[in-house]
PDB file of C-alpha atoms in Angstrom:
ATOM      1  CA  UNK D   1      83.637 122.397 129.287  1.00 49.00           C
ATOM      2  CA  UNK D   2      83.163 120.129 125.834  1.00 52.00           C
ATOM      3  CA  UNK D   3      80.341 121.626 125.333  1.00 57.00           C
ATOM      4  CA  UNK D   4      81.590 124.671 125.207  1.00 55.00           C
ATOM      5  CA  UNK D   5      84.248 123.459 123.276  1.00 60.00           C
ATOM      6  CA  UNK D   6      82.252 122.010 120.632  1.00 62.00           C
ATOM      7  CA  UNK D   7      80.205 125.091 120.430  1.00 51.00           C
ATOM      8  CA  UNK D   8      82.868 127.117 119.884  1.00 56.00           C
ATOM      9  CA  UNK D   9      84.581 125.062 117.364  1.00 59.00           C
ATOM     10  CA  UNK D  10      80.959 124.845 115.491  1.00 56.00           C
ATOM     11  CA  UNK D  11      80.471 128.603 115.844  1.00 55.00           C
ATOM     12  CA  UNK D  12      84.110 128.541 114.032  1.00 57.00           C
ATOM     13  CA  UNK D  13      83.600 126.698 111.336  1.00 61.00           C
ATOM     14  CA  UNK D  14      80.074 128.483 110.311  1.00 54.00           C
ATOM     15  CA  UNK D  15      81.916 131.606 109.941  1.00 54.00           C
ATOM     16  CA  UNK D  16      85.021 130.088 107.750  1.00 53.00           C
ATOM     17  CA  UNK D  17      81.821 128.511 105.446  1.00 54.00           C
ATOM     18  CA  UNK D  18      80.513 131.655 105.290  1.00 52.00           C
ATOM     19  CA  UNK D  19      83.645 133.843 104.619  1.00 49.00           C
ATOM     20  CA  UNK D  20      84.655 131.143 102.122  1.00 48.00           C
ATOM     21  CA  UNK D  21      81.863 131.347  99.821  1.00 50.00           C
ATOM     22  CA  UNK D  22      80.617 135.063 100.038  1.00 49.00           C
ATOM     23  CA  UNK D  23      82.502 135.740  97.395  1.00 49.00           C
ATOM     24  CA  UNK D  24      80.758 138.051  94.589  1.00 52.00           C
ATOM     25  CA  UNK D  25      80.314 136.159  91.065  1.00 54.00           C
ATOM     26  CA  UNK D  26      82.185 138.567  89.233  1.00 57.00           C
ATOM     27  CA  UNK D  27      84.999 139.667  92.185  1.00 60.00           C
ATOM     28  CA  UNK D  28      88.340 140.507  90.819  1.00 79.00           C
ATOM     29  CA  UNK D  29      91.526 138.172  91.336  1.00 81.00           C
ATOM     30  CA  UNK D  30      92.744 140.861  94.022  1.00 82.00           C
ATOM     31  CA  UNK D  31      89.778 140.465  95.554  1.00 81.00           C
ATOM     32  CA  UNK D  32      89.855 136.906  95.776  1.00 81.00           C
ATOM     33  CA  UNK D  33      93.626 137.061  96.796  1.00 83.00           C
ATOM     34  CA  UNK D  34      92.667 139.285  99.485  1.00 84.00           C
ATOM     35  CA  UNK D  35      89.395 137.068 100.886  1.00 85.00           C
ATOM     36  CA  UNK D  36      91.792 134.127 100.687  1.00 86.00           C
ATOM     37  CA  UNK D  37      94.035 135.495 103.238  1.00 89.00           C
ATOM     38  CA  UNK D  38      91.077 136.375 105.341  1.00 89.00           C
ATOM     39  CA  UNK D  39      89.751 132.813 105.225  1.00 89.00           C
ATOM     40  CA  UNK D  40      93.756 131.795 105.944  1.00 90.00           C
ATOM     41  CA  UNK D  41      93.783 134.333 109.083  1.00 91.00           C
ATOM     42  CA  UNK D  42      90.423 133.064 110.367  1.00 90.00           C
ATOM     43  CA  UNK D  43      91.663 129.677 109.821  1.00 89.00           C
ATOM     44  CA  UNK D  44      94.801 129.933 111.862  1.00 89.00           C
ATOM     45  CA  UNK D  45      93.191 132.434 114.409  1.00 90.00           C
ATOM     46  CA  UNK D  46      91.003 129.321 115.163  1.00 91.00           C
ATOM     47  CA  UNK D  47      93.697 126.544 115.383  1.00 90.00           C
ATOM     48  CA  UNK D  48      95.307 128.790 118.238  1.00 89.00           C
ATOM     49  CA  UNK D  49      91.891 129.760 119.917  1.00 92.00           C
ATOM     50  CA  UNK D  50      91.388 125.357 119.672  1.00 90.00           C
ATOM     51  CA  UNK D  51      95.073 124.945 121.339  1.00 88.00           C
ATOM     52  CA  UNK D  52      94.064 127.679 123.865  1.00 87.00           C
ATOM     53  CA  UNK D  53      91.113 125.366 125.114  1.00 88.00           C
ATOM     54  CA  UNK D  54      92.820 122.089 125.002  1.00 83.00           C
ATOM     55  CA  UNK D  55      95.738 123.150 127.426  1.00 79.00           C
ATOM     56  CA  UNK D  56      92.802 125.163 129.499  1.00 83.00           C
ATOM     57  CA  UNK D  57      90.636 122.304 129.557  1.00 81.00           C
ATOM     58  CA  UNK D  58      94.083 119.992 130.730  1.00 73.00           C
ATOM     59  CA  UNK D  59      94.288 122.700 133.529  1.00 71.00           C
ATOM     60  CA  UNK D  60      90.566 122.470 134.669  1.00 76.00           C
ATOM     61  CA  UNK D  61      90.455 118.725 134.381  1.00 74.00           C
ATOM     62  CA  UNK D  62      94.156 117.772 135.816  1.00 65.00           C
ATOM     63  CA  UNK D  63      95.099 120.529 138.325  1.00 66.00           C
ATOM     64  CA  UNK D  64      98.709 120.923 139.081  1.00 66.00           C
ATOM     65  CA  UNK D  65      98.637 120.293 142.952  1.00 74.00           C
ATOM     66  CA  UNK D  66      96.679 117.201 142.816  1.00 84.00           C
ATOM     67  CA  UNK D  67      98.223 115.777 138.959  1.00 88.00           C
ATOM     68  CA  UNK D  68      99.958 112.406 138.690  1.00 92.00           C
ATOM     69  CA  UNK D  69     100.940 111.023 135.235  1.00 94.00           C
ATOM     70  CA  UNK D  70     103.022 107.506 135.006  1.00 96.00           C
ATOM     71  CA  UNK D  71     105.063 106.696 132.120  1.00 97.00           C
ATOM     72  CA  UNK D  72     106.389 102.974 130.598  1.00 97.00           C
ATOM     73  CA  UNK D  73     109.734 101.800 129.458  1.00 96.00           C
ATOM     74  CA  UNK D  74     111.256  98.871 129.264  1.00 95.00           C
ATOM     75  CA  UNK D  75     115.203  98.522 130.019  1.00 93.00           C
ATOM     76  CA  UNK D  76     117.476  98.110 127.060  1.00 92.00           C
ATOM     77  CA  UNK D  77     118.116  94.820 126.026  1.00 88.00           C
ATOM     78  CA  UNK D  78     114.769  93.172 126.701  1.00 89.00           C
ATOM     79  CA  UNK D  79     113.325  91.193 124.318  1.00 85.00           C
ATOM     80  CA  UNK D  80     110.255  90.106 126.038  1.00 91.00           C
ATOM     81  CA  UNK D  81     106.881  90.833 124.608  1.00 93.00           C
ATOM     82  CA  UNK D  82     104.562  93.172 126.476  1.00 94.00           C
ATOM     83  CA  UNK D  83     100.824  91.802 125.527  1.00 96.00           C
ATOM     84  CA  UNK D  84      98.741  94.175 128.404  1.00 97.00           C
ATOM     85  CA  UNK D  85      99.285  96.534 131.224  1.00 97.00           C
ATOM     86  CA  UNK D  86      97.219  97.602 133.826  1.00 98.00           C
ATOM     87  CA  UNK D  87      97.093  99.933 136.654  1.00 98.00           C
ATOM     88  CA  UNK D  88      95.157 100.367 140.011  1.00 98.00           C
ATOM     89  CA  UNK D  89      95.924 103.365 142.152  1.00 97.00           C
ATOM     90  CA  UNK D  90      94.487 103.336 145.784  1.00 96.00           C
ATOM     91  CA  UNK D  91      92.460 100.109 144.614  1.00 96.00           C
ATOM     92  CA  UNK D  92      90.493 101.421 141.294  1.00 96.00           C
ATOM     93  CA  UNK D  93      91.720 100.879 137.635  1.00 97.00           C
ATOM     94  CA  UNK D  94      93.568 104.027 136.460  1.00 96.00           C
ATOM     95  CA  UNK D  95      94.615 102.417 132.660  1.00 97.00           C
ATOM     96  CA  UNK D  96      94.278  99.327 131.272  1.00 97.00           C
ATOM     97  CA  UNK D  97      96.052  99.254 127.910  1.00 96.00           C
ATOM     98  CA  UNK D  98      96.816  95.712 125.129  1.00 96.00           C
ATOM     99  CA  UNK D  99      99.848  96.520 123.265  1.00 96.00           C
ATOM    100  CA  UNK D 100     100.080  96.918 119.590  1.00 94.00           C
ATOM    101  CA  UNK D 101     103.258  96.200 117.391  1.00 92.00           C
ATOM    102  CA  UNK D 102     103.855  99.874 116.724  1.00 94.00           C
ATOM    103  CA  UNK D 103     103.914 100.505 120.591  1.00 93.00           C
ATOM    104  CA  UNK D 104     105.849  97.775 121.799  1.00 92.00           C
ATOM    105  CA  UNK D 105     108.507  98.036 119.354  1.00 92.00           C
ATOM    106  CA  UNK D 106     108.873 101.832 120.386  1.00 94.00           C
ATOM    107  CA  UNK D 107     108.981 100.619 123.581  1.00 94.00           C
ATOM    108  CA  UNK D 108     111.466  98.226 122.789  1.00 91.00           C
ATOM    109  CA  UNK D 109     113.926 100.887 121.238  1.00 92.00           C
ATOM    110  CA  UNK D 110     114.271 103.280 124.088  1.00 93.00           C
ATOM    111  CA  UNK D 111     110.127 104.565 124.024  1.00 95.00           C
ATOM    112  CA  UNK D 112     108.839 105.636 126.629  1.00 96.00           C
ATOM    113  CA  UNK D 113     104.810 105.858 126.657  1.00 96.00           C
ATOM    114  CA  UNK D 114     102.762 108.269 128.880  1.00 95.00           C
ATOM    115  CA  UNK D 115     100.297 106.022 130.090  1.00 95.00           C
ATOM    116  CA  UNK D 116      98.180 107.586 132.431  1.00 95.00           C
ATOM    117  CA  UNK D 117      97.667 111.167 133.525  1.00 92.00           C
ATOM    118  CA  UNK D 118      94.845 112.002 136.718  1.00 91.00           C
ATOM    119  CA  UNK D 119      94.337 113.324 139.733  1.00 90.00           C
ATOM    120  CA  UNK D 120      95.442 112.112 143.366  1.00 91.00           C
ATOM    121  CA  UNK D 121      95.252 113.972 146.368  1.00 89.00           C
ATOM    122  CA  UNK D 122      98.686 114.891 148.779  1.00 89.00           C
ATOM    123  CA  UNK D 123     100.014 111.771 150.771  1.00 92.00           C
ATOM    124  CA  UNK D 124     100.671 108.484 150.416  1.00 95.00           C
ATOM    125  CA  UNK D 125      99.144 105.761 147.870  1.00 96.00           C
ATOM    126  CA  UNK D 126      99.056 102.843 146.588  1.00 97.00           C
ATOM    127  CA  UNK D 127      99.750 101.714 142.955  1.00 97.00           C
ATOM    128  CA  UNK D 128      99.272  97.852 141.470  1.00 98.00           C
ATOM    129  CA  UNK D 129     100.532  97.629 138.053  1.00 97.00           C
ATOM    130  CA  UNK D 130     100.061  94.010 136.489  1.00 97.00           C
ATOM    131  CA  UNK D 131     101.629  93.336 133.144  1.00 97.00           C
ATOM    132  CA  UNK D 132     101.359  89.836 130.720  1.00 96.00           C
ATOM    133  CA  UNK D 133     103.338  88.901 127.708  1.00 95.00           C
ATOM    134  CA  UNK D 134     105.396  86.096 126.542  1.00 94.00           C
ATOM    135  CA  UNK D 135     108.947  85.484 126.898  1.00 92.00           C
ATOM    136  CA  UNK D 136     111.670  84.894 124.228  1.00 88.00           C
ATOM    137  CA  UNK D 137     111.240  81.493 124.341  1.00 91.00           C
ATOM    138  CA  UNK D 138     107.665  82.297 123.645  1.00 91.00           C
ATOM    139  CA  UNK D 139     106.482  81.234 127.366  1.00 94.00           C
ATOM    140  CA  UNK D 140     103.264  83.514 128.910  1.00 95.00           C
ATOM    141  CA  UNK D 141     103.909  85.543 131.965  1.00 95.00           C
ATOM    142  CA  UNK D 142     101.645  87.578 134.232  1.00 95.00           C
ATOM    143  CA  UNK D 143     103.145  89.772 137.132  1.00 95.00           C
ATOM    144  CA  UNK D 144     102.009  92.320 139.783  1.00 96.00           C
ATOM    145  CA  UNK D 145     103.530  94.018 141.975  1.00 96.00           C
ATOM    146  CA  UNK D 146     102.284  96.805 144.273  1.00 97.00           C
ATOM    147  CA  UNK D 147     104.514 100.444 144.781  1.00 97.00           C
ATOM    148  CA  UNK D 148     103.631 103.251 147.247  1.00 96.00           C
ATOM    149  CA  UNK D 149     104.577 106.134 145.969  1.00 95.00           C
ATOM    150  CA  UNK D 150     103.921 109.828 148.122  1.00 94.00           C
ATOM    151  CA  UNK D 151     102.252 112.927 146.168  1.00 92.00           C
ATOM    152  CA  UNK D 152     103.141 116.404 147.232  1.00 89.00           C
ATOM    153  CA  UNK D 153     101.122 119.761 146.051  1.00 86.00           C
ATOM    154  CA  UNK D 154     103.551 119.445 142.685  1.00 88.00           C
ATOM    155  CA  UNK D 155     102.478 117.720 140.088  1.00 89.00           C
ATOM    156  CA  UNK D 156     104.160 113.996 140.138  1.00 93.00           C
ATOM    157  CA  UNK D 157     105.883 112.230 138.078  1.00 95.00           C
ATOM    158  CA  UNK D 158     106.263 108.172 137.929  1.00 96.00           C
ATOM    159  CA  UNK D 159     108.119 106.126 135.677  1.00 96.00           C
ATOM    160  CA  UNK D 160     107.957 102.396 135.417  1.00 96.00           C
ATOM    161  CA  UNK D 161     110.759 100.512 134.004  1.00 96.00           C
ATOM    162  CA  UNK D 162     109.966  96.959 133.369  1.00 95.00           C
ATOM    163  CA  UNK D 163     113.236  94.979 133.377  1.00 91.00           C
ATOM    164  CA  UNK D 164     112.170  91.476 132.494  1.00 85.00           C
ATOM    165  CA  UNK D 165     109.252  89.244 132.332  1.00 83.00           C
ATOM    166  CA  UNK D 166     109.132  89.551 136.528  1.00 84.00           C
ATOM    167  CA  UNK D 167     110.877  92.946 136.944  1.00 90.00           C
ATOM    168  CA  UNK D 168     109.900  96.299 137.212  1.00 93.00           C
ATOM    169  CA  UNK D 169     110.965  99.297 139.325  1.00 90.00           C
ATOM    170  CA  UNK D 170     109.133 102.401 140.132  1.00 91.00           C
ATOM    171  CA  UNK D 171     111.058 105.805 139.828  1.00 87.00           C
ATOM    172  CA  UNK D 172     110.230 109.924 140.112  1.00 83.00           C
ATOM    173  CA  UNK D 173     110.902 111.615 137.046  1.00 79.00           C
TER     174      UNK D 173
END
């Protein structure tokens, strides 16, 4: 499917070159006007043939019946620094993500980060979610803790809300 993608997007962007310089040397200004919103049309009709493939290519790739995606927040009035996260679902790394400034201080005003999106089959599984940081009184921490969690033929769901340095709770949302 990127292939096709990319071929399609390349095929694009030949033709805009082309209609954007074809122009005759000695072409009037209504002329000009009129190739301009040609190249403008062409332009846009591409944008929405690249958005049809991206939410295609999200279908094909992450299937409805079998999606999971598992979000991040951390409860108001924390003030614990979130260095790294990472997650394991039925024993193999799903994300693994260090935190930036920018993120953890969305985060830390009421963000809330998608971070992780795949595919699990129906039933029940396992999910290990390990985070480190330091405290407020600039003291390291590392915690895990492990959260079954059942997925039905809907898509699913998870948020985890990490309530302290050696806190977190797993919720459907």
């Amino acid at each position: 499917m990127p292939n096709f993608r990319r071929v399609v997007m390349l095929a694009c962007s030949m033709l805009l070159c082309g209609i954007s310089y074809g122009g005759a040397p000695g072409a009037s200004q209504q002329e000009m006007r009129s190739l301009d919103e040609q190249v403008q049309q062409t332009k846009s009709d591409v944008l929405g043939i690249a958005a049809d493939l991206s939410r295609l290519e999200e279908k094909l790739l992450y299937p409805s019946n079998t999606q999971v995606a598992i979000f991040v927040s951390i409860a108001p009035g924390e003030t614990f620094r979130l260095d790294a996260m990472r997650i394991d679902v039925d024993g193999k790394l799903a994300t693994h993500l260090i935190y930036g400034f920018k993120e953890l201080d969305a985060l830390q005003h009421g963000g809330v980060q998608r971070i992780y999106t795949g595919n699990v089959a129906s039933g029940t599984h396992e999910m290990v979610v390990s985070v480190n940081g330091k405290t407020q009184s600039d003291k390291d921490f590392s915690y895990t803790q492990t959260f079954a969690f059942d997925k039905g033929v809907e898509p699913k769901l998870l948020g985890i809300t990490l309530a302290g340095p050696e806190s977190m709770q797993l919720g459907n949302w």
